[in-house]
Short mmCIF file of C-alpha atoms and ligand atoms in Angstrom, two decimals:
data_model
loop_
_atom_site.label_atom_id
_atom_site.label_comp_id
_atom_site.label_asym_id
_atom_site.label_seq_id
_atom_site.Cartn_x
_atom_site.Cartn_y
_atom_site.Cartn_z
CA MET A 230 49.23 130.51 87.06
CA GLN A 231 51.21 133.51 87.97
CA ALA A 232 51.32 136.81 86.56
CA PRO A 233 54.68 137.61 85.05
CA LEU A 234 55.76 140.00 87.72
CA GLU A 235 54.43 137.89 90.72
CA LEU A 236 56.88 135.51 89.19
CA PHE A 237 59.25 137.90 90.26
CA GLY A 238 57.87 138.58 93.75
CA ILE A 239 58.04 142.25 92.79
CA ASP A 240 55.06 143.12 95.58
CA GLY A 241 57.56 141.98 98.22
CA LEU A 242 59.91 144.55 97.36
CA LEU A 243 57.54 147.62 97.70
CA SER A 244 56.04 149.46 100.44
CA ASP A 245 52.45 149.34 102.03
CA GLU A 246 52.20 152.66 100.88
CA GLU A 247 53.73 152.30 97.05
CA ARG A 248 51.28 149.10 97.00
CA ALA A 249 48.26 151.68 97.79
CA ILE A 250 49.03 153.93 95.51
CA ARG A 251 49.80 151.62 92.54
CA ASP A 252 46.47 149.70 93.85
CA THR A 253 44.53 153.03 93.76
CA VAL A 254 46.04 154.17 90.01
CA ARG A 255 45.09 150.75 88.57
CA ALA A 256 41.66 150.90 90.06
CA PHE A 257 40.86 154.20 88.37
CA VAL A 258 42.38 153.36 84.91
CA ASP A 259 40.35 150.18 84.83
CA ASP A 260 37.15 151.88 85.73
CA ARG A 261 37.78 155.32 83.92
CA ALA A 262 39.94 154.80 80.91
CA ARG A 263 39.99 151.03 79.97
CA PRO A 264 36.66 151.42 78.45
CA HIS A 265 37.18 154.11 76.44
CA LEU A 266 40.71 153.49 75.17
CA ALA A 267 39.72 151.95 71.84
CA GLU A 268 37.67 154.73 71.22
CA TRP A 269 40.03 157.28 72.24
CA TYR A 270 42.64 156.24 70.23
CA ASP A 271 40.56 155.18 66.94
CA ASP A 272 39.03 158.82 67.37
CA ALA A 273 42.32 160.35 68.07
CA ARG A 274 40.97 162.45 70.68
CA ILE A 275 41.41 162.40 74.67
CA PRO A 276 39.05 164.42 77.24
CA ALA A 277 42.06 166.01 78.65
CA ARG A 278 40.64 168.61 80.37
CA GLU A 279 38.25 165.94 82.39
CA LEU A 280 40.69 163.66 82.84
CA ALA A 281 43.15 165.99 84.67
CA VAL A 282 40.42 167.30 87.09
CA GLU A 283 40.45 163.66 87.93
CA LEU A 284 44.07 162.80 87.74
CA GLY A 285 44.40 165.99 90.32
CA ARG A 286 41.51 165.02 92.60
CA LEU A 287 43.49 161.40 93.11
CA GLY A 288 46.88 163.80 93.60
CA LEU A 289 48.53 162.11 90.49
CA LEU A 290 49.93 165.53 89.20
CA GLY A 291 53.14 166.45 90.36
CA MET A 292 52.69 164.35 92.89
CA HIS A 293 56.22 163.53 93.59
CA LEU A 294 56.98 167.73 94.13
CA GLU A 295 56.74 168.99 97.97
CA GLY A 296 54.64 172.05 98.46
CA TYR A 297 52.10 174.25 96.30
CA GLY A 298 49.41 171.70 96.53
CA CYS A 299 51.39 168.73 95.34
CA ALA A 300 51.26 165.53 96.89
CA GLY A 301 54.77 164.97 97.57
CA THR A 302 55.57 161.20 97.44
CA SER A 303 58.54 158.89 96.57
CA ALA A 304 59.89 158.94 93.19
CA THR A 305 59.34 155.21 93.38
CA ALA A 306 55.55 155.74 93.99
CA TYR A 307 55.30 158.10 91.04
CA GLY A 308 57.03 155.55 89.09
CA LEU A 309 54.63 153.02 89.95
CA ALA A 310 51.79 155.27 89.38
CA CYS A 311 53.69 155.93 85.62
CA LEU A 312 53.43 152.09 85.17
CA GLU A 313 49.67 151.85 86.07
CA LEU A 314 48.80 154.76 83.78
CA GLU A 315 50.93 153.77 81.05
CA ALA A 316 49.44 149.86 81.48
CA ALA A 317 46.06 152.00 80.00
CA ASP A 318 47.71 153.71 77.60
CA SER A 319 51.17 155.66 77.04
CA GLY A 320 49.00 159.18 76.23
CA LEU A 321 47.32 158.80 79.64
CA ARG A 322 50.73 158.65 80.98
CA SER A 323 51.68 161.28 78.70
CA LEU A 324 49.32 163.98 80.24
CA VAL A 325 50.69 163.26 83.48
CA SER A 326 53.99 163.15 82.86
CA VAL A 327 54.45 166.27 80.62
CA GLN A 328 52.19 168.05 83.33
CA GLY A 329 54.01 166.56 86.49
CA SER A 330 57.73 166.11 85.20
CA LEU A 331 57.88 168.57 82.60
CA ALA A 332 55.80 171.82 82.99
CA MET A 333 55.22 171.40 87.04
CA PHE A 334 58.84 170.49 87.70
CA ALA A 335 60.80 173.25 85.76
CA ILE A 336 58.22 175.84 87.67
CA ARG A 337 58.85 173.81 90.93
CA ARG A 338 62.59 174.05 90.34
CA TRP A 339 63.28 177.02 88.51
CA GLY A 340 60.51 179.64 88.90
CA SER A 341 60.22 182.61 90.83
CA GLU A 342 58.01 182.13 94.33
CA GLU A 343 55.47 184.33 92.05
CA GLN A 344 55.18 182.09 89.41
CA ARG A 345 54.92 178.90 91.85
CA GLU A 346 52.00 180.41 93.56
CA GLU A 347 50.37 181.63 90.45
CA TRP A 348 50.36 178.36 88.67
CA LEU A 349 51.59 175.15 90.80
CA PRO A 350 48.09 174.66 93.00
CA ARG A 351 45.88 174.74 89.96
CA MET A 352 48.08 172.56 88.13
CA ALA A 353 47.69 170.08 91.01
CA THR A 354 44.24 169.81 90.86
CA GLY A 355 43.94 169.85 87.11
CA GLU A 356 42.40 173.03 87.00
CA ALA A 357 45.21 174.41 84.81
CA ILE A 358 46.96 172.15 82.21
CA GLY A 359 50.81 172.81 81.21
CA CYS A 360 52.71 171.96 78.28
CA PHE A 361 56.63 172.11 77.94
CA GLY A 362 58.10 173.16 74.55
CA LEU A 363 61.81 172.47 73.64
CA THR A 364 61.35 170.61 70.61
CA GLU A 365 61.61 172.92 67.28
CA PRO A 366 60.87 171.67 63.68
CA ASP A 367 65.10 171.72 62.87
CA PHE A 368 65.96 170.78 66.63
CA GLY A 369 64.92 167.68 68.48
CA SER A 370 67.93 165.97 69.47
CA ASP A 371 70.23 168.91 69.36
CA PRO A 372 67.61 171.59 71.29
CA GLY A 373 70.95 173.57 71.95
CA GLY A 374 70.21 174.57 68.13
CA MET A 375 66.82 176.22 69.03
CA ARG A 376 66.01 179.37 66.91
CA THR A 377 63.70 180.44 69.17
CA ARG A 378 64.24 183.86 70.36
CA ALA A 379 63.37 186.14 73.32
CA VAL A 380 64.84 189.67 73.00
CA ARG A 381 63.92 192.24 75.62
CA ASP A 382 62.04 195.32 74.82
CA GLY A 383 62.01 197.56 77.66
CA ALA A 384 61.47 195.77 80.89
CA ASP A 385 59.33 193.22 79.04
CA TRP A 386 60.26 189.96 77.06
CA VAL A 387 59.15 189.53 73.41
CA LEU A 388 59.12 185.89 72.05
CA HIS A 389 59.27 184.69 68.32
CA GLY A 390 59.78 181.00 67.08
CA ALA A 391 57.83 178.02 66.40
CA LYS A 392 57.99 174.66 68.74
CA MET A 393 56.92 171.15 67.61
CA TRP A 394 55.51 167.96 68.76
CA ILE A 395 54.37 169.57 72.04
CA THR A 396 52.62 166.90 74.14
CA ASN A 397 49.30 168.86 75.63
CA GLY A 398 49.95 171.82 73.61
CA SER A 399 46.47 172.57 72.36
CA VAL A 400 44.87 172.17 75.71
CA ALA A 401 47.45 174.06 77.71
CA ASP A 402 46.54 177.06 79.66
CA VAL A 403 50.37 177.72 80.50
CA ALA A 404 53.52 176.83 78.43
CA VAL A 405 57.03 176.52 79.61
CA VAL A 406 58.99 177.68 76.55
CA TRP A 407 62.52 177.62 76.12
CA ALA A 408 64.38 180.36 74.24
CA ARG A 409 67.42 181.95 73.11
CA THR A 410 68.31 185.29 74.73
CA GLU A 411 71.67 187.38 74.90
CA GLU A 412 72.13 185.66 78.03
CA GLY A 413 71.75 181.96 76.83
CA ILE A 414 68.61 179.75 76.76
CA CYS A 415 66.19 180.50 79.30
CA GLY A 416 62.55 179.06 80.41
CA PHE A 417 59.51 181.37 80.25
CA VAL A 418 56.30 180.66 81.60
CA VAL A 419 53.96 181.73 78.89
CA PRO A 420 49.91 181.98 79.30
CA THR A 421 48.65 180.40 76.58
CA ASP A 422 45.99 183.33 76.17
CA ALA A 423 48.54 185.85 75.44
CA PRO A 424 48.77 187.78 72.17
CA GLY A 425 50.52 186.05 69.37
CA PHE A 426 50.70 182.57 70.97
CA SER A 427 49.00 179.46 69.22
CA ALA A 428 49.24 176.00 69.08
CA PRO A 429 47.93 174.19 66.21
CA GLU A 430 47.00 170.38 66.81
CA ILE A 431 49.13 168.21 64.79
CA ARG A 432 46.66 165.39 63.12
CA ARG A 433 47.17 162.01 61.50
CA LYS A 434 49.61 160.54 63.99
CA LEU A 435 49.46 156.76 63.91
CA SER A 436 51.32 157.03 67.74
CA LEU A 437 50.10 158.06 70.93
CA ARG A 438 46.49 158.70 69.08
CA ALA A 439 45.35 159.18 72.49
CA SER A 440 47.31 162.50 73.33
CA VAL A 441 47.36 165.97 72.01
CA THR A 442 50.37 167.17 70.13
CA SER A 443 51.02 170.21 69.03
CA GLU A 444 52.85 173.02 67.46
CA LEU A 445 53.77 176.23 69.58
CA VAL A 446 53.66 179.41 67.57
CA LEU A 447 55.38 182.54 69.18
CA ASP A 448 54.66 185.40 66.98
CA GLY A 449 55.56 188.37 68.94
CA VAL A 450 54.48 187.06 72.20
CA ARG A 451 54.95 190.12 74.56
CA LEU A 452 55.44 189.11 78.08
CA PRO A 453 56.43 190.93 81.58
CA ALA A 454 59.83 190.26 82.85
CA SER A 455 58.67 187.95 85.66
CA ALA A 456 57.99 185.79 83.04
CA ALA A 457 61.38 184.52 82.70
CA PHE A 458 62.63 182.11 85.07
CA PRO A 459 65.41 183.88 87.07
CA ASP A 460 68.33 181.94 88.08
CA VAL A 461 68.87 179.29 84.90
CA ARG A 462 70.59 179.83 81.86
CA GLY A 463 71.64 177.17 79.07
CA LEU A 464 70.52 173.62 78.59
CA ARG A 465 70.93 172.73 82.23
CA GLY A 466 67.27 174.13 82.82
CA PRO A 467 65.41 171.79 80.50
CA LEU A 468 67.69 168.96 80.70
CA SER A 469 66.81 168.84 84.27
CA CYS A 470 63.26 168.49 83.37
CA LEU A 471 63.90 165.66 81.14
CA ASP A 472 65.71 163.94 83.90
CA GLU A 473 62.52 164.03 85.56
CA ALA A 474 60.11 162.47 82.58
CA ARG A 475 62.55 159.72 81.62
CA PHE A 476 62.67 158.63 85.14
CA GLY A 477 58.72 158.13 84.91
CA ILE A 478 58.87 156.45 81.39
CA VAL A 479 61.39 153.86 82.90
CA PHE A 480 58.68 152.92 84.92
CA GLY A 481 56.11 153.79 82.51
CA ALA A 482 56.93 151.83 79.57
CA LEU A 483 56.74 148.76 81.43
CA GLY A 484 52.87 149.23 81.81
CA ALA A 485 52.38 149.23 78.45
CA ALA A 486 54.78 145.85 78.06
CA ARG A 487 52.78 144.14 81.08
CA ASP A 488 49.51 144.90 79.59
CA CYS A 489 50.19 143.51 76.34
CA LEU A 490 51.42 140.52 77.99
CA ASP A 491 48.49 140.01 80.31
CA ALA A 492 46.19 140.26 77.29
CA THR A 493 48.43 137.87 74.70
CA ILE A 494 48.45 135.08 77.78
CA SER A 495 44.77 135.31 78.14
CA TYR A 496 44.44 134.65 74.42
CA ALA A 497 47.05 132.21 73.88
CA ARG A 498 45.04 130.04 76.83
CA GLU A 499 41.79 130.36 74.81
CA ARG A 500 42.49 130.34 71.46
CA ALA A 501 42.79 126.52 70.16
CA ILE A 502 44.98 126.03 67.21
CA PHE A 503 45.42 122.40 65.67
CA ASP A 504 43.06 121.28 68.78
CA LYS A 505 44.89 122.81 71.31
CA PRO A 506 45.39 126.02 73.33
CA LEU A 507 47.90 128.02 71.75
CA ALA A 508 49.45 128.60 75.33
CA SER A 509 50.34 124.70 75.35
CA TYR A 510 52.66 125.16 72.59
CA GLN A 511 56.46 125.19 73.12
CA LEU A 512 57.05 127.75 70.83
CA THR A 513 54.52 129.92 72.52
CA GLN A 514 55.63 129.24 75.73
CA ALA A 515 59.53 130.16 74.66
CA LYS A 516 57.80 133.53 73.74
CA LEU A 517 56.00 133.95 77.01
CA ALA A 518 59.09 132.97 78.85
CA ASP A 519 61.40 135.38 77.27
CA MET A 520 59.01 138.09 77.51
CA ALA A 521 58.13 137.70 81.23
CA LEU A 522 61.98 137.67 81.70
CA GLU A 523 62.64 141.03 80.28
CA LEU A 524 59.79 142.26 81.90
CA GLY A 525 60.74 141.47 85.31
CA LYS A 526 64.55 142.35 84.53
CA GLY A 527 63.12 145.71 83.65
CA MET A 528 60.77 146.09 86.94
CA LEU A 529 63.96 145.06 89.05
CA LEU A 530 66.18 148.13 86.87
CA ALA A 531 62.87 150.81 87.21
CA LEU A 532 62.87 149.56 91.06
CA HIS A 533 66.45 149.98 91.89
CA LEU A 534 66.80 153.52 89.75
CA GLY A 535 63.78 154.34 91.85
CA ARG A 536 65.41 153.83 95.04
CA LEU A 537 68.58 155.80 93.86
CA LYS A 538 66.25 158.64 93.30
CA ASP A 539 64.81 158.23 96.44
CA ALA A 540 67.74 158.43 98.02
CA GLY A 541 69.18 161.70 96.36
CA GLN A 542 71.97 159.19 94.32
CA LEU A 543 70.11 159.06 91.00
CA GLN A 544 72.65 159.97 87.92
CA PRO A 545 71.15 161.23 84.55
CA ASP A 546 73.32 158.48 82.82
CA GLN A 547 71.70 155.82 84.69
CA VAL A 548 68.35 157.54 83.86
CA SER A 549 69.71 156.65 80.48
CA LEU A 550 70.19 153.09 81.62
CA GLY A 551 66.31 152.81 82.31
CA LYS A 552 65.34 154.56 79.54
CA LEU A 553 67.15 152.94 76.78
CA ASN A 554 66.45 149.32 78.00
CA ASN A 555 62.96 149.43 79.48
CA VAL A 556 61.41 151.24 76.33
CA ARG A 557 63.12 149.19 73.78
CA GLU A 558 62.09 146.37 75.62
CA ALA A 559 58.85 147.03 75.97
CA LEU A 560 58.44 147.79 72.58
CA GLY A 561 59.92 144.23 71.89
CA ILE A 562 57.83 142.62 73.92
CA ALA A 563 54.81 144.55 72.15
CA ARG A 564 55.36 143.28 68.77
CA GLN A 565 56.25 139.35 69.82
CA CYS A 566 53.25 139.49 71.32
CA ARG A 567 51.18 141.11 68.29
CA THR A 568 52.80 137.75 66.44
CA ILE A 569 50.95 135.44 69.26
CA LEU A 570 47.87 137.17 68.72
CA GLY A 571 48.20 136.59 64.73
CA ALA A 572 45.61 138.95 62.67
CA ALA A 573 43.59 139.78 65.49
CA GLY A 574 46.41 141.35 66.77
CA ILE A 575 46.32 144.35 64.62
CA THR A 576 43.15 145.38 65.84
CA LEU A 577 41.96 148.00 68.59
CA GLU A 578 40.13 144.58 70.32
CA HIS A 579 43.23 143.85 71.90
CA PRO A 580 45.57 146.30 73.40
CA VAL A 581 48.80 145.06 71.52
CA MET A 582 49.35 147.18 68.49
CA ARG A 583 47.99 150.41 70.25
CA HIS A 584 51.01 150.15 72.58
CA ALA A 585 53.23 148.83 70.17
CA ASN A 586 52.25 151.81 67.95
CA ASN A 587 52.52 154.22 71.27
CA LEU A 588 55.81 153.02 72.23
CA GLU A 589 57.36 154.24 68.79
CA SER A 590 56.92 157.36 70.19
CA VAL A 591 58.13 156.63 73.90
CA LEU A 592 61.48 155.46 71.85
CA THR A 593 61.70 158.58 70.63
CA TYR A 594 60.65 161.29 72.96
CA GLU A 595 62.60 161.92 76.16
CA GLY A 596 65.91 161.20 74.07
CA THR A 597 65.53 158.82 71.53
CA SER A 598 67.61 155.15 72.21
CA GLU A 599 70.19 156.43 70.22
CA VAL A 600 70.93 159.62 72.25
CA HIS A 601 70.82 157.61 75.68
CA GLN A 602 73.27 155.03 73.87
CA LEU A 603 75.87 158.11 73.14
CA VAL A 604 75.08 158.88 76.69
CA ILE A 605 75.91 155.82 78.17
CA GLY A 606 78.89 155.48 75.58
CA ARG A 607 80.16 158.71 76.83
CA ALA A 608 80.02 157.68 80.32
CA LEU A 609 81.79 154.51 79.92
CA THR A 610 84.76 155.96 77.73
CA GLY A 611 84.68 159.44 78.52
CA GLU A 612 84.52 160.10 74.74
CA SER A 613 81.58 162.21 73.66
CA ALA A 614 80.46 161.23 70.02
CA PHE A 615 77.31 163.53 69.99
CA ARG A 616 78.92 165.61 67.08
P1 LIG B 1934 66.00 164.32 65.46
O1 LIG B 1934 66.76 164.91 66.57
O2 LIG B 1934 66.05 164.67 63.94
O3 LIG B 1934 66.73 162.49 65.30
C1 LIG B 1934 66.89 161.55 64.15
C2 LIG B 1934 67.42 160.34 64.07
O4 LIG B 1934 68.50 160.86 64.37
C3 LIG B 1934 66.97 159.39 65.48
O5 LIG B 1934 66.88 158.44 65.53
C4 LIG B 1934 68.04 159.98 66.32
O6 LIG B 1934 68.42 159.18 67.55
C5 LIG B 1934 69.19 160.05 65.59
N1 LIG B 1934 70.39 161.02 66.12
C6 LIG B 1934 70.01 162.30 66.89
N2 LIG B 1934 71.12 162.45 67.00
C7 LIG B 1934 72.51 161.59 66.79
C8 LIG B 1934 73.85 161.35 66.62
N3 LIG B 1934 74.47 162.43 67.08
N4 LIG B 1934 74.43 160.54 66.42
C9 LIG B 1934 73.43 159.02 65.97
N5 LIG B 1934 72.34 159.61 65.62
C10 LIG B 1934 71.72 160.83 65.97
N6 LIG B 1934 59.19 167.70 72.67
C11 LIG B 1934 59.19 168.69 73.43
O7 LIG B 1934 59.97 169.78 73.54
N7 LIG B 1934 57.97 168.74 74.52
C12 LIG B 1934 57.07 167.55 74.32
O8 LIG B 1934 56.12 167.82 74.74
C13 LIG B 1934 57.19 166.65 72.98
N8 LIG B 1934 56.44 165.85 73.30
C14 LIG B 1934 56.53 164.96 72.06
C15 LIG B 1934 55.24 163.95 71.62
C16 LIG B 1934 55.26 163.07 70.87
C17 LIG B 1934 54.40 162.08 70.67
C18 LIG B 1934 56.64 163.28 69.97
C19 LIG B 1934 56.68 161.97 68.91
C20 LIG B 1934 57.75 163.79 70.31
C21 LIG B 1934 57.29 164.94 71.10
N9 LIG B 1934 58.62 165.89 71.57
C22 LIG B 1934 58.18 166.88 72.40
C23 LIG B 1934 59.87 166.05 70.35
C24 LIG B 1934 60.92 164.38 71.08
O9 LIG B 1934 61.61 165.18 72.34
C25 LIG B 1934 61.77 164.54 69.83
O10 LIG B 1934 61.08 163.92 68.62
C26 LIG B 1934 62.83 163.95 70.10
O11 LIG B 1934 63.97 164.78 70.94
C27 LIG B 1934 63.96 163.77 68.77
O12 LIG B 1934 63.80 164.79 67.78
P2 LIG B 1934 63.29 164.78 66.49
O13 LIG B 1934 62.10 164.00 66.20
O14 LIG B 1934 63.63 166.08 66.00
O15 LIG B 1934 64.90 163.80 65.75
#
């Protein structure tokens, strides 16, 4: 018997360091997260603060960034870590993605030296948690329409507006908030204890329940001039961050799919139906074979994109190829696995429906499938069909 990714000989494509990082994250997840996942999901609570410190101790926060206490690993190693985290739960991977690829990356790439020194070392250890506020209630796929506004008042900036669906919002110490200014869209580093800032949590989610999702309310938040990112205006700033997070999802989604498939193969081998193991039926094997194939193809694509990124050659359109394919296929795998588990598949006794529900959010955030189809369509035809 071979695990699906063993069948593809994936291990042989990884360096010793990449395998070591993967194994460390897998061991952490098995020990620290897996025993609690069903409970976190059921209760819609995750001990984000404690976990952030533990993830920071492992060097996983902002792990692919250089300096300021960050580990400075390869992009591929970061992707493999995302895969192992999401094999536990997309919520755990979201915590790490938003911290490292959105909030920390934004400050590392676009922040002033003062902003970097103030926040990055504490964010790398998990002592400070970050969030990233781009989406608004009326502007998701079209962030350029945002209404959140920052106006100058003497040397200060004053922010008014609301952000929606913000991961880590209610537990964050710092929010990277994108707002419209007279100079164009600009990013601000907002300490969450600033007067006028609040982050009510969004409840009653049926997906990503083991993840904090919040609204950000900016009611006349006064910030010093130094809170603005100095050198970036327009959507180029936030989109550069989204590319980073999407890259992690290209790998991450496969973790959820692998976990579903592993759980389903075990189940099918043990479940006897009409006096024979469910795994011994051709219909079951056909499903398993097709899913293993999609998982392995997705993994080869992820590794290819990882190698391109490590060579400094990865283009945003290529990240769209990976995000679109791997999340869509992962969700397909999770749904198909559920059919093999029958009624048992709808419970939290098995990880499958939890992953499937989580992947519904993953399909939507960081660019919906349709947005990535439009990106790829534009690259293929030279015609933009966004509006
Ligand atoms: P809409 O933009 O309203 O899209 C609705 C539908 O229209 C979709 O199917 C979409 O694909 C489709 N559509 C859009 N444009 C076109 C078009 N041109 N042609 C055809 N169809 C189109 N945002 C943040 O800023 N920070 C976060 O930390 C964050 N975390 C999130 C966590 C969760 C759990 C979720 C669910 C979302 C999060 N988001 C976050 C928001 C996320 O990025 C948005 O939900 C996403 O961009 C889609 O926006 P929307 O939900 O407003 O959908």
